[in-house]
mmCIF file of C-alpha atoms in Angstrom:
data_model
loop_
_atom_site.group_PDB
_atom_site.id
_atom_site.type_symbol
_atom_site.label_atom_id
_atom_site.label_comp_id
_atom_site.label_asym_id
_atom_site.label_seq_id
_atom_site.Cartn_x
_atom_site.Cartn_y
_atom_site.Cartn_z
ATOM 1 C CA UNK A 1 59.839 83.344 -62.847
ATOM 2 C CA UNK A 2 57.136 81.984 -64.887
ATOM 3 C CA UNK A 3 53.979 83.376 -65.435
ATOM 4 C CA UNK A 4 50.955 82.320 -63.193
ATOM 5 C CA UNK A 5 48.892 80.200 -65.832
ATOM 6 C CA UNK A 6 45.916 80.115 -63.325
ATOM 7 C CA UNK A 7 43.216 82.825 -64.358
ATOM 8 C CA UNK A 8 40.314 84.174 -62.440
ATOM 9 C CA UNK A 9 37.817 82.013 -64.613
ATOM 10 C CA UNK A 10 39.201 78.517 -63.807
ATOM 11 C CA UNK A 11 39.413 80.223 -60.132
ATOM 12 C CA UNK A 12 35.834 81.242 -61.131
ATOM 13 C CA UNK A 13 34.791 77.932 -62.632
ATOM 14 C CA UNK A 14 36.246 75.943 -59.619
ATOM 15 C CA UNK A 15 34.251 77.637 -57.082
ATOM 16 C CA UNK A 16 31.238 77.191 -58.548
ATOM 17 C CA UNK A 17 31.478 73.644 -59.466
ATOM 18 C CA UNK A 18 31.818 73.605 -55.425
ATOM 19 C CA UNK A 19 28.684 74.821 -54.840
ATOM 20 C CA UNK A 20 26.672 72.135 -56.710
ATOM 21 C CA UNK A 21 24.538 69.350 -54.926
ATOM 22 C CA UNK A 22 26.555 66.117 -54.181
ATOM 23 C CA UNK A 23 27.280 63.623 -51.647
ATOM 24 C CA UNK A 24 29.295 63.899 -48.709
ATOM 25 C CA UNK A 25 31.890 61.103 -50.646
ATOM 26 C CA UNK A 26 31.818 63.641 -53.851
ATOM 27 C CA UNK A 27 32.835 66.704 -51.510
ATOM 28 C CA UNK A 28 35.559 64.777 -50.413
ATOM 29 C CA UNK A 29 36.802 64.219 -53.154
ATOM 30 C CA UNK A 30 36.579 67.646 -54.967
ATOM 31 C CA UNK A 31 38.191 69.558 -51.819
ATOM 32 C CA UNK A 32 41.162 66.633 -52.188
ATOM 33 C CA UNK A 33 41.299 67.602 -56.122
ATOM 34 C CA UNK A 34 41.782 71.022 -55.302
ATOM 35 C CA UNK A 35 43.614 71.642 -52.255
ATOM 36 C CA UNK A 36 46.806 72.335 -53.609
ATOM 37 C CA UNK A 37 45.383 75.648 -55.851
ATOM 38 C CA UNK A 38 42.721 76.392 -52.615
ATOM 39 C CA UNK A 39 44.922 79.063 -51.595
ATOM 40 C CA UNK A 40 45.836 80.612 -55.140
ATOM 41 C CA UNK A 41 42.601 80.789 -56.166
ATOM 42 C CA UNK A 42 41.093 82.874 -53.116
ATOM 43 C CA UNK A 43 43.788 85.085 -53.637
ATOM 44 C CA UNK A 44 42.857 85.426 -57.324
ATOM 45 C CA UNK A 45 38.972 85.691 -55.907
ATOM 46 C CA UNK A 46 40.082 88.593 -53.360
ATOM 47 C CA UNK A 47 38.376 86.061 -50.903
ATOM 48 C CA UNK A 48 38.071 88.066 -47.894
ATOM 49 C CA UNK A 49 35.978 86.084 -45.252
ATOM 50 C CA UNK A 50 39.279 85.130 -42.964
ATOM 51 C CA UNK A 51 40.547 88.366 -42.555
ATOM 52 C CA UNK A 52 36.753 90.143 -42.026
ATOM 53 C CA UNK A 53 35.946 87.474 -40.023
ATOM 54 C CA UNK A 54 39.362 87.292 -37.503
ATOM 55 C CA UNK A 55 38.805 90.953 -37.620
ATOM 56 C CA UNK A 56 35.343 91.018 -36.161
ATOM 57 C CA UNK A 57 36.068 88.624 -33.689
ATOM 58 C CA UNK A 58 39.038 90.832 -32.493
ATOM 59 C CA UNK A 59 36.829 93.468 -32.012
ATOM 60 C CA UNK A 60 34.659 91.616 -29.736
ATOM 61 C CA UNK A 61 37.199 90.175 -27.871
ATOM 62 C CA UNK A 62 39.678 92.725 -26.882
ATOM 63 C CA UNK A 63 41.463 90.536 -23.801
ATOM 64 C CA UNK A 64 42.575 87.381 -23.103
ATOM 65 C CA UNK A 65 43.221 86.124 -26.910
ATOM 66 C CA UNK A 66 46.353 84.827 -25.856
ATOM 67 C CA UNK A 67 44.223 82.274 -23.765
ATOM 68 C CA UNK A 68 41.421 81.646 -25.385
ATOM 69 C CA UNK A 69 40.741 78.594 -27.041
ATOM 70 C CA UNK A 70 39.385 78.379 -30.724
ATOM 71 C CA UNK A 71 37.962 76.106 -32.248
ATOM 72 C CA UNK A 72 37.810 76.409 -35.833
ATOM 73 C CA UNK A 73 35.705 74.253 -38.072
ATOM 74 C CA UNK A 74 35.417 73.717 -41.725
ATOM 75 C CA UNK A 75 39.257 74.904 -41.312
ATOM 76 C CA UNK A 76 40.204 73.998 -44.674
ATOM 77 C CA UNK A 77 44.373 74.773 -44.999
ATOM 78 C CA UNK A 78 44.021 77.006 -42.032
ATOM 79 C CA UNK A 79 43.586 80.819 -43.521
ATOM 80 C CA UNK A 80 41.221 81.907 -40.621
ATOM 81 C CA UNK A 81 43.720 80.604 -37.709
ATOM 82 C CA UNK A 82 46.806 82.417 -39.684
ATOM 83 C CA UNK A 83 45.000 85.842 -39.515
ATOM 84 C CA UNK A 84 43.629 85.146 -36.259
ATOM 85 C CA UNK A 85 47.459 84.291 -34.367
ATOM 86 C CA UNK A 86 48.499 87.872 -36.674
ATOM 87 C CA UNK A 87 45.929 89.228 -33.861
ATOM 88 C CA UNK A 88 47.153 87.672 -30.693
ATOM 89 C CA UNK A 89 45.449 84.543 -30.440
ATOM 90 C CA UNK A 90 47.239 81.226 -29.392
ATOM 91 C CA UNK A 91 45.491 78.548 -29.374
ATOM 92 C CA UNK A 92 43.717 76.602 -32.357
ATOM 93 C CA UNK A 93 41.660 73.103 -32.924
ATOM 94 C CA UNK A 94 40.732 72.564 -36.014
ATOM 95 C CA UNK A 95 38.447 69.986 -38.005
ATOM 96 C CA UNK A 96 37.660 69.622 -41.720
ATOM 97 C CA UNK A 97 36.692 66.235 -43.794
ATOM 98 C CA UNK A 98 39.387 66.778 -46.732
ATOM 99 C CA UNK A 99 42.379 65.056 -45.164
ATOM 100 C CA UNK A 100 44.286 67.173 -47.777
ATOM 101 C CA UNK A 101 43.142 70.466 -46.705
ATOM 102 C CA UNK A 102 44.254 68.730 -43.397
ATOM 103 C CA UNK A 103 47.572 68.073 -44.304
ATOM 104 C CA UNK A 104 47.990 71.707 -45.677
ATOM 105 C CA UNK A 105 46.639 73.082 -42.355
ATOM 106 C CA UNK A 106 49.207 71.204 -40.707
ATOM 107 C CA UNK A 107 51.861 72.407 -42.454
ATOM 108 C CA UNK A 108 51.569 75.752 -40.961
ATOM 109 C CA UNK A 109 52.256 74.689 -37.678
ATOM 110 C CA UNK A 110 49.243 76.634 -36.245
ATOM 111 C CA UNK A 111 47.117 74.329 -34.615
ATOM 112 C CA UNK A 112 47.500 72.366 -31.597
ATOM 113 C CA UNK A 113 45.004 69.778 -33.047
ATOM 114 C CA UNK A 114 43.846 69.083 -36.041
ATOM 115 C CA UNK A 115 41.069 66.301 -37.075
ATOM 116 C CA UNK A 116 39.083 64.632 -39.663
ATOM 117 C CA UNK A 117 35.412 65.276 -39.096
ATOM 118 C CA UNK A 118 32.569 65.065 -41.999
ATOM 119 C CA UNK A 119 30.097 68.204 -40.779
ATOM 120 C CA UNK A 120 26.943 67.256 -42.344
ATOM 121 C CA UNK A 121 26.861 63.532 -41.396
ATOM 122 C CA UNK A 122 28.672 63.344 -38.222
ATOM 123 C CA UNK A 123 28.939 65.269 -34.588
ATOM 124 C CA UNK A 124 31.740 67.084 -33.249
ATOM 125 C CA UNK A 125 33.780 65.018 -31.724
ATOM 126 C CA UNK A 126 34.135 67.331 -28.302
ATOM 127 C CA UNK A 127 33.013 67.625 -25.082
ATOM 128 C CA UNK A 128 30.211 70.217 -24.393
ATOM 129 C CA UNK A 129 31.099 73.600 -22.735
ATOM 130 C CA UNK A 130 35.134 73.589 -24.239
ATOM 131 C CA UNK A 131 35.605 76.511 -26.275
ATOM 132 C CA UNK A 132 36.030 80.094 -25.662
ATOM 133 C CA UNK A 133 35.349 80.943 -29.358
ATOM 134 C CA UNK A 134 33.903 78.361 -32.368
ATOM 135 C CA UNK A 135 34.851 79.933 -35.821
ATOM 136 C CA UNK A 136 33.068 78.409 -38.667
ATOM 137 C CA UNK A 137 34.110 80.929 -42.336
ATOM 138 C CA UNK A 138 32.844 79.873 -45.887
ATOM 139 C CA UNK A 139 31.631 76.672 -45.421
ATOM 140 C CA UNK A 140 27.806 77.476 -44.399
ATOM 141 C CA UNK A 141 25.947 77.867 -47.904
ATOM 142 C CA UNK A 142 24.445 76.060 -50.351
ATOM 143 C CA UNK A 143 25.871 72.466 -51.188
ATOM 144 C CA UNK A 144 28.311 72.767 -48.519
ATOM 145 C CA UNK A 145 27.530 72.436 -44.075
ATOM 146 C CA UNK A 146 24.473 72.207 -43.572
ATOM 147 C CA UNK A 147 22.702 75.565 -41.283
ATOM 148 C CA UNK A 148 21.324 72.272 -38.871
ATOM 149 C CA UNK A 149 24.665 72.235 -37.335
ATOM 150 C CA UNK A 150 24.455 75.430 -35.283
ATOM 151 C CA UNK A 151 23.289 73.372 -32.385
ATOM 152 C CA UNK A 152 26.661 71.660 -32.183
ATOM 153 C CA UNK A 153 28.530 74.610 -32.946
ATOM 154 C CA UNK A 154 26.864 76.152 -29.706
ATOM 155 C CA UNK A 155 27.297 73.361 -28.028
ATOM 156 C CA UNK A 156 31.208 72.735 -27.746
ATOM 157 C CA UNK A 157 30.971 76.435 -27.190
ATOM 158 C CA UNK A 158 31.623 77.969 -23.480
ATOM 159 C CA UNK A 159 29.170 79.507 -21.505
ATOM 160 C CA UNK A 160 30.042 83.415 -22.475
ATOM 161 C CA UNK A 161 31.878 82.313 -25.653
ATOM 162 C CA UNK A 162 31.139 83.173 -29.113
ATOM 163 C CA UNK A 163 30.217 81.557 -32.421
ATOM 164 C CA UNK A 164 31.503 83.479 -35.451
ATOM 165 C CA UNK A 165 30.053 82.194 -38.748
ATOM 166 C CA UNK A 166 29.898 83.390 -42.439
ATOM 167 C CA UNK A 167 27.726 83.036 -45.406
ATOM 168 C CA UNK A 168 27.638 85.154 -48.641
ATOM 169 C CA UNK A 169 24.835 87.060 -50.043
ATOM 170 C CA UNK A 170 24.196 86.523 -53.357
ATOM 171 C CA UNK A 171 21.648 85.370 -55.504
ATOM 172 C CA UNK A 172 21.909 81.279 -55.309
ATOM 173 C CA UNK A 173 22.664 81.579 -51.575
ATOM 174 C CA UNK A 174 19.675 83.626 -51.140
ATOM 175 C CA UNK A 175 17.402 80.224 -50.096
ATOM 176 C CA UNK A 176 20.232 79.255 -47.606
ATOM 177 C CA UNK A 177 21.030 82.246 -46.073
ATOM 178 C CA UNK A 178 16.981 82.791 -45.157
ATOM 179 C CA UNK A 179 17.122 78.889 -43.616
ATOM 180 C CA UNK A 180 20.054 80.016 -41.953
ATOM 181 C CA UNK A 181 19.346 82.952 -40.413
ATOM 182 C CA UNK A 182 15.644 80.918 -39.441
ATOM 183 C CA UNK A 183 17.641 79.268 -37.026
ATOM 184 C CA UNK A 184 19.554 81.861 -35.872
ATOM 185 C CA UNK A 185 17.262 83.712 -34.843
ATOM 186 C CA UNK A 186 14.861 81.010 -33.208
ATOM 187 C CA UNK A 187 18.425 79.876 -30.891
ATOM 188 C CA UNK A 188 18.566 83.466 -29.844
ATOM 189 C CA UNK A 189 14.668 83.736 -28.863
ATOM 190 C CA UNK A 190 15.008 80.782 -27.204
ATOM 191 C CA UNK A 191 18.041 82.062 -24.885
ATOM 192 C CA UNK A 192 20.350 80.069 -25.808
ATOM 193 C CA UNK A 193 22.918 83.011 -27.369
ATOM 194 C CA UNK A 194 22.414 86.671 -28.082
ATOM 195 C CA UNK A 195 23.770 88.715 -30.758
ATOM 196 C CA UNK A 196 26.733 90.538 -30.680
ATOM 197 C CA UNK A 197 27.077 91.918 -33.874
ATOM 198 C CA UNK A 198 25.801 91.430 -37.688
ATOM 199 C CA UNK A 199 28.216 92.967 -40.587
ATOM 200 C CA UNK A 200 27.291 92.824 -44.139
ATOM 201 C CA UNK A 201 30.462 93.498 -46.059
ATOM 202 C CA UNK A 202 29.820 94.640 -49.702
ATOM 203 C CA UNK A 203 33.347 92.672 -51.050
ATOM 204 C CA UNK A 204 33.697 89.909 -49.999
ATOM 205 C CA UNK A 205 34.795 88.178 -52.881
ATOM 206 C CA UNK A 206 34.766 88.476 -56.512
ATOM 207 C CA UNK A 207 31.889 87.040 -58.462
ATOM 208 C CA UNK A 208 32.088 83.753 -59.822
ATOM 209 C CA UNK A 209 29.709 84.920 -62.714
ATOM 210 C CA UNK A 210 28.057 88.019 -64.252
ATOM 211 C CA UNK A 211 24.617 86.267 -63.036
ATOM 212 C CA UNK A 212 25.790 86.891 -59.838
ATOM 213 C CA UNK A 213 27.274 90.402 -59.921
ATOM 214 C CA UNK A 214 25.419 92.792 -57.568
ATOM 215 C CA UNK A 215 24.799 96.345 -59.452
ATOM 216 C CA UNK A 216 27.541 95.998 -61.740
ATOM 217 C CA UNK A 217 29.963 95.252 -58.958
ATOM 218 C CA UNK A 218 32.333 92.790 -59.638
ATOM 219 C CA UNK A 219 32.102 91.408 -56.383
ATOM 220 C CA UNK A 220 29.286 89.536 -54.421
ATOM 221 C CA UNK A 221 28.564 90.609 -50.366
ATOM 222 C CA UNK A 222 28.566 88.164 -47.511
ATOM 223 C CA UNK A 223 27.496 88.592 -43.593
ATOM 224 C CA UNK A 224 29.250 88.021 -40.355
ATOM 225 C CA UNK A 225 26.971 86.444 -37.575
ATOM 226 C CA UNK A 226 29.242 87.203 -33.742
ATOM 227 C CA UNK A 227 26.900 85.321 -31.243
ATOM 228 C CA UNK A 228 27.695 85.173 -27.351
ATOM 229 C CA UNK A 229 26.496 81.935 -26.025
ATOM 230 C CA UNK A 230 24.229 82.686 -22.940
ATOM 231 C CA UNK A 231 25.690 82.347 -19.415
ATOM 232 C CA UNK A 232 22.488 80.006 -18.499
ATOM 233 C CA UNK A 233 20.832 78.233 -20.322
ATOM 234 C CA UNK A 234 17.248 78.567 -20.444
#
């Protein structure tokens, strides 16, 4: 078998070309470009966030997985939902706006639904009150979905449900993650969902440059945010 000629610098050089400013069009068009080496290159990255984050929800949610309905956005080829059914759960919607990652997603014969959806320019497409969990993993940070869509995500969410979402910790996601977490916290003063749990997980993924190399680690830390929607709203 012949050699893997994919390294973890073009893995490296990839992801952070991802993370740059563009339009919703350019986005597009760079998750299309490299949807067919997504999944080699996260293995190459030790990318971690599916498995943490399936595991955390898991933890939370220790009946009735087999029922509950998930809603996974920003699914990209569908790594979350994989570890997720390896756990017990069933049953999977999913929505990303690279119709490649789509097709990809599709092909693992996971979800019961799968749609087109651009995050930061349009609403979900679903009825309030529908899910019993709303995963969103790797896709809030900088140059990608945009924190203002927490609203929505707790929205389609069930009374009692939970939002699970993801962002890493290091240095150029620093601004982000503080916007981010703004909101967060102002939803849960307000009532609308109270924390579960917070995890900060040391690797979660290998740097994509010494820059951003924590204390000579070779990896950079993310967080897990597990929020229970409120039972009534205030």
């Amino acid at each position: 078998m012949a050699a893997n000629p994919r390294t973890l610098a073009d893995a490296q050089r990839t992801v952070l070309s991802s993370h740059k400013e563009s339009t919703a069009e350019d986005k597009v068009s760079f998750y299309d470009s490299w949807s067919e080496l997504y999944e080699q290159d996260v293995i190459i990255l030790d990318y971690r966030a599916p498995l943490l984050a399936a595991d955390s929800l898991a933890e939370v949610m220790l009946e009735g997985r087999d029922q509950a309905l998930v809603l996974d956005v920003a699914c990209g080829t569908g790594l979350v939902a994989v570890q997720l059914q390896k756990l017990g759960f069933r049953n999977f919607h999913g929505m990303d706006g690279c119709e490649r990652m789509l097709e990809l997603a599709r092909s693992k014969s996971v979800y019961q639904t799968l749609q087109k959806c651009m995050l930061d320019t349009e609403p979900l497409q679903m009825s309030s009150d529908s899910y019993d969990v709303v995963m969103i993993v790797g896709a809030l940070s900088e140059g990608q979905v945009p924190y203002t869509i927490l609203p929505e995500l707790l929205r389609v969410t069930k009374p009692g449900g939970f939002v699970c979402m993801t962002t890493r910790i290091n240095k150029s996601n620093q601004h982000y993650k503080k916007q981010l977490q703004a909101v967060i916290e102002e939803m849960e003063q307000k009532g609308l969902w109270e924390k579960v749990k917070v995890q900060e997980v040391e690797h979660w993924e290998k740097a994509t440059s010494l820059h951003e190399a924590e204390q000579g680690s070779k990896y950079i830390s993310g967080i897990i945010y597990m929020y229970q929607k409120s039972r009534s709203q205030v």
